Amino acid sequence: MEEFIDGKTEDGNREMAPNEKFSKLLEELKNCSVTEQKMKIEEMNRLIDEMNKEEIEHVYTTELFNKIYQMIEEEKLTMENAILLLKHMGYCNILKSIYVEDFFFSSLSGRFEEMIVDEEQKKEGNDEKLFIDLVECYLLLGNRMSVDLHHICVPCLIKVAFKKEEDEETQKEVEMALLALSNAGYEAVEQKLHLNEIKTIIEYHQEHHNLTRLAYQLAWSYLICKSNNYKNLEDVVVNELHFAREAAKELEELSKCVDWKRKEERTGKTERKTMDIISRWIGFIHHFFYRFHLENEENVGLFSCLVNVFRASRDNHDEIGKKCVILFYESANNLTVEVDDLLKSGAIDVILEELHRPTLNKGLAFESLKFFYRLSLRFKGKEDDEIKEAKRKELKRKMLEKMEEKGVEDNIINFQKSLKFLYAKDDGFFHV
């Protein structure tokens, strides 16, 4: 086996990229003992952690999964070791928000489906650990699932997620089950039961703090994203479980675990995972504002927390900063979000600051200008109700004052002129 020294192989060639090393190690598994296989798979899992999106997409191919299937069938790779590899591949797939569907076109997918059904039909005589592992691998590697498989897989994962022990091993089991569950579809037949169970999981954590931070975010994600009847959940999510307050608290605690002054490429594995969870929260909060329309004073606190994350991230972590601005833009576009909440939270101030920075990021600047373009549309027309109309005028006055104070009104006017074809008759803020 070729050795690597100081970034180069012993013959002086360049060091292999993580995805190339991964493929090489996979080939070597065929000639290893069970123990040696496990050691190599642990190394392969570490390589997956290092891979970027493009490298993962290059590795997660139908050919790869077919090769693993063949190795299992020929007894050159144990099922236990295959699961050790596949589960980690799926874990990274979801956590990094990478969607590769090649698994479902492979022989391995069909084999797992058969094994899942077989284990479920054994009922009391089944291998419970194998059953859970198969279900998790299957869902972590993709989100295509028949109705019949849904009825088998989701109850299995809910049962695992319902574990309340606070030891580290149980917390990891619950986290993995919720991660797999987050990638499952939903069926209206079982929806009410499952959503009630997830609600119970969230309530128990709020009192006992038994979940990991990722697991808690995943439980919320399932509760909000898997329902097709938002009205029945609105009061529960907004006023009973206090989503906005909880999301703000989680983002604040997660942010303390990140050295925002360090460049993104220099962050370690643990810090990268934390940032992945922060990124997931930001993306997920959009679903909350889009689907739930009850007003709550806690929204201001959530926006304030997002403002702090944006300020901390915009120098060295562009993607998170951009996600924050896009969320602000989408909120400005959402009639159920009060403009006053954006004003009180400092969201408008921080975006004005961004436009005024000497080292302006073009991507963030464009999203920031879009934010004000959308706000301008919120102030078009007049309200029939006198009180509402007075409030609209007062908010508009405050907005103009802030823009004049920051000296960016000309930039925004020019941007609006360049997009004038999107307007019906007037020019938003600056229409007389």
Short mmCIF file of C-alpha atoms in Angstrom, two decimals:
data_model
loop_
_atom_site.label_atom_id
_atom_site.label_comp_id
_atom_site.label_asym_id
_atom_site.label_seq_id
_atom_site.Cartn_x
_atom_site.Cartn_y
_atom_site.Cartn_z
CA MET A 1 0.00 0.00 0.00
CA GLU A 2 1.26 3.45 -0.97
CA GLU A 3 2.12 5.76 1.94
CA PHE A 4 1.57 9.52 2.12
CA ILE A 5 4.28 11.78 3.51
CA ASP A 6 3.91 15.57 3.90
CA GLY A 7 1.06 15.79 1.39
CA LYS A 8 2.79 13.62 -1.24
CA THR A 9 3.07 9.91 -1.93
CA GLU A 10 6.45 8.28 -1.36
CA ASP A 11 7.24 8.52 -5.08
CA GLY A 12 6.77 12.33 -5.00
CA ASN A 13 3.36 12.50 -6.67
CA ARG A 14 0.58 14.71 -5.37
CA GLU A 15 -1.55 13.51 -2.47
CA MET A 16 -4.91 12.06 -3.49
CA ALA A 17 -8.07 14.09 -2.97
CA PRO A 18 -10.43 12.72 -0.25
CA ASN A 19 -12.80 11.20 -2.82
CA GLU A 20 -9.88 9.46 -4.57
CA LYS A 21 -8.62 8.05 -1.27
CA PHE A 22 -12.14 6.88 -0.50
CA SER A 23 -12.40 4.90 -3.75
CA LYS A 24 -8.97 3.36 -3.18
CA LEU A 25 -9.88 2.23 0.34
CA LEU A 26 -13.16 0.76 -0.89
CA GLU A 27 -11.25 -1.49 -3.29
CA GLU A 28 -8.97 -2.58 -0.48
CA LEU A 29 -11.91 -3.72 1.67
CA LYS A 30 -12.31 -6.86 -0.43
CA ASN A 31 -9.06 -8.35 0.84
CA CYS A 32 -9.33 -7.41 4.51
CA SER A 33 -10.44 -9.25 7.62
CA VAL A 34 -13.60 -8.06 9.38
CA THR A 35 -11.53 -6.11 11.92
CA GLU A 36 -9.33 -4.53 9.22
CA GLN A 37 -12.45 -3.62 7.25
CA LYS A 38 -13.83 -1.76 10.26
CA MET A 39 -10.59 0.22 10.65
CA LYS A 40 -10.56 1.19 6.97
CA ILE A 41 -14.23 2.17 7.09
CA GLU A 42 -13.51 4.46 10.04
CA GLU A 43 -10.87 6.12 7.86
CA MET A 44 -13.34 6.32 4.96
CA ASN A 45 -15.87 8.00 7.25
CA ARG A 46 -13.29 10.59 8.24
CA LEU A 47 -12.65 11.27 4.55
CA ILE A 48 -16.37 11.84 3.97
CA ASP A 49 -16.32 14.45 6.72
CA GLU A 50 -13.58 16.30 4.80
CA MET A 51 -15.30 16.19 1.42
CA ASN A 52 -17.06 19.18 -0.11
CA LYS A 53 -20.31 18.95 -2.07
CA GLU A 54 -18.65 18.27 -5.43
CA GLU A 55 -16.47 15.49 -4.02
CA ILE A 56 -19.43 13.83 -2.31
CA GLU A 57 -21.49 13.97 -5.51
CA HIS A 58 -18.56 12.33 -7.30
CA VAL A 59 -18.45 9.51 -4.74
CA TYR A 60 -22.17 8.85 -4.13
CA THR A 61 -22.91 7.13 -7.44
CA THR A 62 -25.09 4.22 -8.51
CA GLU A 63 -21.86 2.39 -9.39
CA LEU A 64 -20.58 2.78 -5.83
CA PHE A 65 -23.77 1.39 -4.28
CA ASN A 66 -23.86 -1.47 -6.79
CA LYS A 67 -20.26 -2.28 -5.89
CA ILE A 68 -21.10 -2.36 -2.16
CA TYR A 69 -24.09 -4.60 -2.93
CA GLN A 70 -21.87 -6.99 -4.88
CA MET A 71 -19.30 -7.11 -2.09
CA ILE A 72 -22.04 -7.98 0.42
CA GLU A 73 -23.47 -10.67 -1.84
CA GLU A 74 -20.04 -12.20 -2.41
CA GLU A 75 -19.39 -12.06 1.37
CA LYS A 76 -16.39 -9.79 0.88
CA LEU A 77 -17.99 -7.12 3.08
CA THR A 78 -20.04 -7.87 6.19
CA MET A 79 -23.48 -6.30 6.52
CA GLU A 80 -22.45 -4.79 9.86
CA ASN A 81 -19.46 -3.03 8.31
CA ALA A 82 -21.49 -1.98 5.25
CA ILE A 83 -24.03 -0.33 7.55
CA LEU A 84 -21.22 1.40 9.47
CA LEU A 85 -20.12 2.99 6.18
CA LEU A 86 -23.53 3.66 4.63
CA LYS A 87 -25.06 5.20 7.73
CA HIS A 88 -22.24 7.73 8.00
CA MET A 89 -22.49 8.49 4.28
CA GLY A 90 -26.20 9.21 4.76
CA TYR A 91 -25.60 11.24 7.91
CA CYS A 92 -23.23 13.58 6.06
CA ASN A 93 -25.55 13.62 3.06
CA ILE A 94 -28.39 15.12 5.11
CA LEU A 95 -26.36 17.29 7.49
CA LYS A 96 -24.57 18.98 4.58
CA SER A 97 -27.88 19.37 2.67
CA ILE A 98 -26.62 17.35 -0.31
CA TYR A 99 -29.24 15.45 -2.27
CA VAL A 100 -27.92 12.59 -4.38
CA GLU A 101 -30.54 10.14 -5.65
CA ASP A 102 -28.22 7.51 -7.13
CA PHE A 103 -28.84 5.11 -4.24
CA PHE A 104 -32.41 4.46 -5.41
CA PHE A 105 -31.22 3.35 -8.84
CA SER A 106 -28.90 0.75 -7.34
CA SER A 107 -29.28 -2.95 -6.56
CA LEU A 108 -28.45 -2.13 -2.93
CA SER A 109 -31.62 -0.05 -2.56
CA GLY A 110 -33.81 -2.93 -3.72
CA ARG A 111 -31.99 -5.36 -1.42
CA PHE A 112 -32.50 -3.07 1.59
CA GLU A 113 -36.22 -2.74 0.78
CA GLU A 114 -36.57 -6.54 0.77
CA MET A 115 -34.67 -6.88 4.05
CA ILE A 116 -36.72 -4.15 5.75
CA VAL A 117 -39.99 -5.87 4.77
CA ASP A 118 -38.64 -9.29 5.83
CA GLU A 119 -37.52 -8.02 9.24
CA GLU A 120 -40.83 -6.23 9.83
CA GLN A 121 -42.81 -9.38 9.02
CA LYS A 122 -40.88 -11.37 11.60
CA LYS A 123 -42.48 -9.18 14.27
CA GLU A 124 -41.24 -10.37 17.67
CA GLY A 125 -38.54 -12.60 16.17
CA ASN A 126 -36.77 -9.90 14.19
CA ASP A 127 -33.29 -8.51 14.72
CA GLU A 128 -34.32 -5.09 16.06
CA LYS A 129 -30.89 -3.48 15.71
CA LEU A 130 -30.53 -4.67 12.10
CA PHE A 131 -34.08 -3.52 11.35
CA ILE A 132 -33.39 0.01 12.67
CA ASP A 133 -30.02 0.18 10.89
CA LEU A 134 -31.57 -0.82 7.56
CA VAL A 135 -34.38 1.73 7.89
CA GLU A 136 -31.97 4.51 8.81
CA CYS A 137 -29.54 3.74 5.98
CA TYR A 138 -32.39 3.55 3.49
CA LEU A 139 -33.84 6.95 4.43
CA LEU A 140 -30.56 8.75 5.07
CA LEU A 141 -29.42 8.00 1.54
CA GLY A 142 -32.55 9.32 -0.14
CA ASN A 143 -36.18 10.33 0.34
CA ARG A 144 -38.05 8.14 -2.13
CA MET A 145 -40.37 5.75 -0.31
CA SER A 146 -43.50 3.82 -1.16
CA VAL A 147 -46.63 4.10 1.00
CA ASP A 148 -46.09 0.55 2.27
CA LEU A 149 -42.49 1.28 3.28
CA HIS A 150 -43.60 4.53 4.92
CA HIS A 151 -45.96 2.55 7.15
CA ILE A 152 -43.04 0.34 8.17
CA CYS A 153 -40.18 2.84 8.47
CA VAL A 154 -41.74 5.84 10.18
CA PRO A 155 -43.16 3.99 13.24
CA CYS A 156 -39.78 2.28 13.64
CA LEU A 157 -37.96 5.63 13.73
CA ILE A 158 -40.57 7.29 15.98
CA LYS A 159 -40.06 4.47 18.50
CA VAL A 160 -36.31 5.13 18.60
CA ALA A 161 -36.81 8.92 18.76
CA PHE A 162 -39.10 8.44 21.77
CA LYS A 163 -36.24 7.16 23.94
CA LYS A 164 -35.79 9.48 26.92
CA GLU A 165 -32.51 8.31 28.46
CA GLU A 166 -29.89 11.06 28.66
CA ASP A 167 -26.74 8.98 28.15
CA GLU A 168 -24.57 9.81 25.14
CA GLU A 169 -25.25 6.54 23.28
CA THR A 170 -29.03 6.99 23.47
CA GLN A 171 -28.74 10.63 22.42
CA LYS A 172 -26.83 9.56 19.30
CA GLU A 173 -29.46 6.90 18.51
CA VAL A 174 -32.27 9.44 18.83
CA GLU A 175 -30.35 11.97 16.71
CA MET A 176 -29.82 9.45 13.93
CA ALA A 177 -33.47 8.35 13.97
CA LEU A 178 -34.69 11.95 13.78
CA LEU A 179 -32.23 12.70 10.98
CA ALA A 180 -33.58 9.76 8.97
CA LEU A 181 -37.14 10.77 9.82
CA SER A 182 -36.47 14.30 8.54
CA ASN A 183 -35.80 12.80 5.12
CA ALA A 184 -38.97 10.72 5.01
CA GLY A 185 -42.15 11.71 3.21
CA TYR A 186 -45.44 11.81 5.07
CA GLU A 187 -48.84 10.14 4.79
CA ALA A 188 -52.01 11.84 5.99
CA VAL A 189 -53.27 8.51 7.39
CA GLU A 190 -50.67 8.47 10.17
CA GLN A 191 -49.85 12.14 10.31
CA LYS A 192 -51.86 13.12 13.42
CA LEU A 193 -50.42 10.33 15.57
CA HIS A 194 -46.83 11.00 14.54
CA LEU A 195 -47.06 14.76 14.93
CA ASN A 196 -48.48 14.34 18.43
CA GLU A 197 -45.56 12.06 19.30
CA ILE A 198 -43.04 14.58 17.97
CA LYS A 199 -44.79 17.31 19.96
CA THR A 200 -44.32 15.17 23.07
CA ILE A 201 -40.60 14.72 22.25
CA ILE A 202 -40.17 18.51 21.98
CA GLU A 203 -42.08 19.15 25.22
CA TYR A 204 -40.02 16.56 27.10
CA HIS A 205 -36.76 18.11 25.87
CA GLN A 206 -37.88 21.60 26.89
CA GLU A 207 -38.24 20.30 30.44
CA HIS A 208 -35.39 17.76 30.68
CA HIS A 209 -32.88 18.76 27.93
CA ASN A 210 -32.30 15.15 26.82
CA LEU A 211 -31.72 15.77 23.09
CA THR A 212 -28.62 16.89 21.23
CA ARG A 213 -28.87 20.31 19.58
CA LEU A 214 -29.17 18.70 16.14
CA ALA A 215 -31.87 16.29 17.34
CA TYR A 216 -33.91 19.14 18.80
CA GLN A 217 -33.74 21.06 15.52
CA LEU A 218 -34.75 17.91 13.62
CA ALA A 219 -37.77 17.32 15.86
CA TRP A 220 -38.98 20.85 15.14
CA SER A 221 -38.32 20.34 11.44
CA TYR A 222 -40.47 17.22 11.34
CA LEU A 223 -43.31 18.85 13.29
CA ILE A 224 -43.49 21.89 11.01
CA CYS A 225 -42.47 20.56 7.60
CA LYS A 226 -44.34 17.24 7.57
CA SER A 227 -47.79 18.68 8.21
CA ASN A 228 -50.17 19.60 5.40
CA ASN A 229 -52.69 21.19 7.77
CA TYR A 230 -50.85 24.13 9.29
CA LYS A 231 -53.93 25.76 10.83
CA ASN A 232 -54.39 22.90 13.30
CA LEU A 233 -50.78 23.30 14.43
CA GLU A 234 -50.44 27.08 14.51
CA ASP A 235 -51.40 27.71 18.11
CA VAL A 236 -49.42 24.69 19.32
CA VAL A 237 -46.23 25.69 17.48
CA VAL A 238 -46.43 29.44 18.05
CA ASN A 239 -47.96 29.87 21.51
CA GLU A 240 -47.70 26.49 23.24
CA LEU A 241 -44.27 25.25 22.18
CA HIS A 242 -42.95 28.79 21.51
CA PHE A 243 -41.01 28.08 18.33
CA ALA A 244 -39.61 31.60 17.84
CA ARG A 245 -38.31 31.78 21.40
CA GLU A 246 -36.77 28.30 21.23
CA ALA A 247 -35.17 28.87 17.81
CA ALA A 248 -33.62 32.13 19.02
CA LYS A 249 -32.25 30.43 22.14
CA GLU A 250 -30.73 27.60 20.11
CA LEU A 251 -29.11 29.95 17.59
CA GLU A 252 -27.67 32.04 20.40
CA GLU A 253 -26.15 29.01 22.14
CA LEU A 254 -24.80 27.53 18.90
CA SER A 255 -23.23 30.85 17.92
CA LYS A 256 -21.19 30.86 21.12
CA CYS A 257 -19.51 27.63 19.95
CA VAL A 258 -18.16 29.21 16.75
CA ASP A 259 -15.07 31.37 16.34
CA TRP A 260 -16.54 33.74 13.77
CA LYS A 261 -13.22 35.55 13.33
CA ARG A 262 -11.60 32.43 11.91
CA LYS A 263 -11.85 31.84 8.17
CA GLU A 264 -14.35 29.13 7.20
CA GLU A 265 -11.73 26.88 5.62
CA ARG A 266 -9.81 26.78 8.92
CA THR A 267 -12.71 25.53 11.05
CA GLY A 268 -12.44 22.10 12.64
CA LYS A 269 -14.85 19.16 12.37
CA THR A 270 -16.86 19.97 15.51
CA GLU A 271 -17.15 23.64 14.59
CA ARG A 272 -18.18 22.76 11.02
CA LYS A 273 -20.97 20.56 12.39
CA THR A 274 -22.15 23.43 14.59
CA MET A 275 -22.19 25.76 11.59
CA ASP A 276 -24.11 23.18 9.58
CA ILE A 277 -26.76 23.12 12.32
CA ILE A 278 -26.88 26.95 12.38
CA SER A 279 -27.31 26.94 8.61
CA ARG A 280 -30.12 24.37 8.90
CA TRP A 281 -31.91 26.53 11.49
CA ILE A 282 -31.74 29.60 9.25
CA GLY A 283 -33.13 27.70 6.27
CA PHE A 284 -35.79 26.08 8.40
CA ILE A 285 -37.01 29.33 10.01
CA HIS A 286 -38.17 30.39 6.54
CA HIS A 287 -40.63 27.46 6.56
CA PHE A 288 -41.99 28.62 9.91
CA PHE A 289 -42.75 32.15 8.70
CA TYR A 290 -44.13 30.85 5.42
CA ARG A 291 -46.48 28.29 6.97
CA PHE A 292 -47.60 29.78 10.29
CA HIS A 293 -49.35 33.12 10.32
CA LEU A 294 -50.12 33.83 13.97
CA GLU A 295 -48.52 37.01 15.29
CA ASN A 296 -46.27 36.65 18.34
CA GLU A 297 -44.07 39.15 20.14
CA GLU A 298 -41.35 36.48 20.26
CA ASN A 299 -40.73 37.02 16.54
CA VAL A 300 -38.77 40.20 17.32
CA GLY A 301 -36.37 38.21 19.52
CA LEU A 302 -35.85 35.65 16.76
CA PHE A 303 -35.08 38.34 14.18
CA SER A 304 -32.73 40.03 16.68
CA CYS A 305 -30.83 36.76 17.07
CA LEU A 306 -30.58 36.37 13.29
CA VAL A 307 -29.21 39.93 13.12
CA ASN A 308 -26.46 38.94 15.57
CA VAL A 309 -25.61 35.83 13.54
CA PHE A 310 -25.44 37.92 10.37
CA ARG A 311 -23.14 40.52 11.94
CA ALA A 312 -20.84 37.79 13.26
CA SER A 313 -20.72 35.75 10.05
CA ARG A 314 -20.55 38.26 7.22
CA ASP A 315 -16.74 38.71 7.19
CA ASN A 316 -15.55 35.09 7.11
CA HIS A 317 -18.65 32.98 6.52
CA ASP A 318 -20.37 34.34 3.42
CA GLU A 319 -22.85 31.49 2.97
CA ILE A 320 -24.38 31.90 6.42
CA GLY A 321 -24.45 35.69 6.02
CA LYS A 322 -26.16 35.36 2.68
CA LYS A 323 -28.73 32.95 4.12
CA CYS A 324 -29.58 35.51 6.82
CA VAL A 325 -30.13 38.28 4.27
CA ILE A 326 -32.21 35.99 2.06
CA LEU A 327 -34.33 35.11 5.10
CA PHE A 328 -34.83 38.82 5.81
CA TYR A 329 -35.73 39.35 2.14
CA GLU A 330 -38.24 36.47 2.20
CA SER A 331 -39.71 37.83 5.44
CA ALA A 332 -40.15 41.26 3.85
CA ASN A 333 -41.94 39.48 1.01
CA ASN A 334 -44.21 37.63 3.48
CA LEU A 335 -47.34 39.63 4.35
CA THR A 336 -47.74 37.67 7.59
CA VAL A 337 -44.45 39.11 8.92
CA GLU A 338 -44.83 42.57 10.39
CA VAL A 339 -42.51 45.25 9.00
CA ASP A 340 -42.44 46.65 12.53
CA ASP A 341 -40.84 43.38 13.74
CA LEU A 342 -38.03 43.81 11.20
CA LEU A 343 -37.60 47.40 12.33
CA LYS A 344 -37.57 46.69 16.09
CA SER A 345 -35.21 43.72 15.76
CA GLY A 346 -32.53 45.72 13.95
CA ALA A 347 -32.85 43.70 10.70
CA ILE A 348 -33.37 46.85 8.65
CA ASP A 349 -30.47 48.60 10.38
CA VAL A 350 -28.02 45.77 9.77
CA ILE A 351 -28.89 45.57 6.07
CA LEU A 352 -28.46 49.32 5.74
CA GLU A 353 -25.07 48.89 7.41
CA GLU A 354 -24.19 46.25 4.83
CA LEU A 355 -24.93 48.61 1.96
CA HIS A 356 -22.76 51.25 3.62
CA ARG A 357 -19.71 49.06 4.26
CA PRO A 358 -16.47 50.07 2.45
CA THR A 359 -15.69 46.43 1.57
CA LEU A 360 -19.05 45.60 0.07
CA ASN A 361 -19.74 41.96 -0.83
CA LYS A 362 -21.52 42.05 -4.21
CA GLY A 363 -23.68 39.02 -3.46
CA LEU A 364 -24.82 40.38 -0.11
CA ALA A 365 -25.31 43.85 -1.60
CA PHE A 366 -27.63 42.48 -4.27
CA GLU A 367 -29.70 40.52 -1.72
CA SER A 368 -29.80 43.61 0.51
CA LEU A 369 -31.14 45.78 -2.30
CA LYS A 370 -33.74 43.12 -3.08
CA PHE A 371 -34.79 43.30 0.58
CA PHE A 372 -35.55 47.02 0.29
CA TYR A 373 -37.24 46.51 -3.06
CA ARG A 374 -39.64 44.06 -1.39
CA LEU A 375 -40.18 46.39 1.57
CA SER A 376 -41.11 49.16 -0.86
CA LEU A 377 -43.92 47.00 -2.24
CA ARG A 378 -45.27 46.58 1.31
CA PHE A 379 -45.81 50.34 1.47
CA LYS A 380 -47.67 50.67 -1.81
CA GLY A 381 -51.29 51.81 -1.80
CA LYS A 382 -53.37 52.95 1.14
CA GLU A 383 -55.16 51.18 3.98
CA ASP A 384 -58.93 51.60 4.27
CA ASP A 385 -58.70 51.54 8.06
CA GLU A 386 -57.51 54.91 9.42
CA ILE A 387 -55.46 53.38 12.24
CA LYS A 388 -53.71 50.97 9.87
CA GLU A 389 -53.07 53.76 7.38
CA ALA A 390 -51.53 55.94 10.09
CA LYS A 391 -49.28 53.05 11.12
CA ARG A 392 -48.26 52.45 7.47
CA LYS A 393 -47.29 56.11 7.04
CA GLU A 394 -45.34 56.17 10.31
CA LEU A 395 -43.37 53.03 9.38
CA LYS A 396 -42.65 54.45 5.94
CA ARG A 397 -41.41 57.69 7.54
CA LYS A 398 -39.08 55.75 9.86
CA MET A 399 -37.72 53.76 6.92
CA LEU A 400 -36.95 56.89 4.92
CA GLU A 401 -35.24 58.49 7.90
CA LYS A 402 -33.02 55.44 8.41
CA MET A 403 -32.02 55.37 4.74
CA GLU A 404 -31.22 59.08 4.74
CA GLU A 405 -29.25 58.68 7.97
CA LYS A 406 -27.13 55.90 6.44
CA GLY A 407 -26.78 57.76 3.14
CA VAL A 408 -27.89 54.87 0.98
CA GLU A 409 -31.16 56.21 -0.43
CA ASP A 410 -29.54 56.97 -3.82
CA ASN A 411 -28.31 53.37 -4.13
CA ILE A 412 -31.78 52.04 -3.42
CA ILE A 413 -33.47 54.51 -5.80
CA ASN A 414 -31.08 53.52 -8.61
CA PHE A 415 -31.70 49.84 -7.91
CA GLN A 416 -35.45 50.42 -8.04
CA LYS A 417 -35.11 52.25 -11.35
CA SER A 418 -33.17 49.32 -12.81
CA LEU A 419 -36.05 47.02 -11.80
CA LYS A 420 -38.83 49.42 -12.77
CA PHE A 421 -40.29 46.93 -15.20
CA LEU A 422 -41.33 44.81 -12.19
CA TYR A 423 -43.59 47.56 -10.86
CA ALA A 424 -47.16 48.07 -11.90
CA LYS A 425 -47.58 51.86 -11.68
CA ASP A 426 -45.53 53.43 -8.92
CA ASP A 427 -42.04 53.36 -7.45
CA GLY A 428 -42.53 52.06 -3.91
CA PHE A 429 -41.02 54.18 -1.14
CA PHE A 430 -40.27 57.11 -3.41
CA HIS A 431 -43.62 57.38 -5.14
CA VAL A 432 -45.16 60.81 -4.55
#
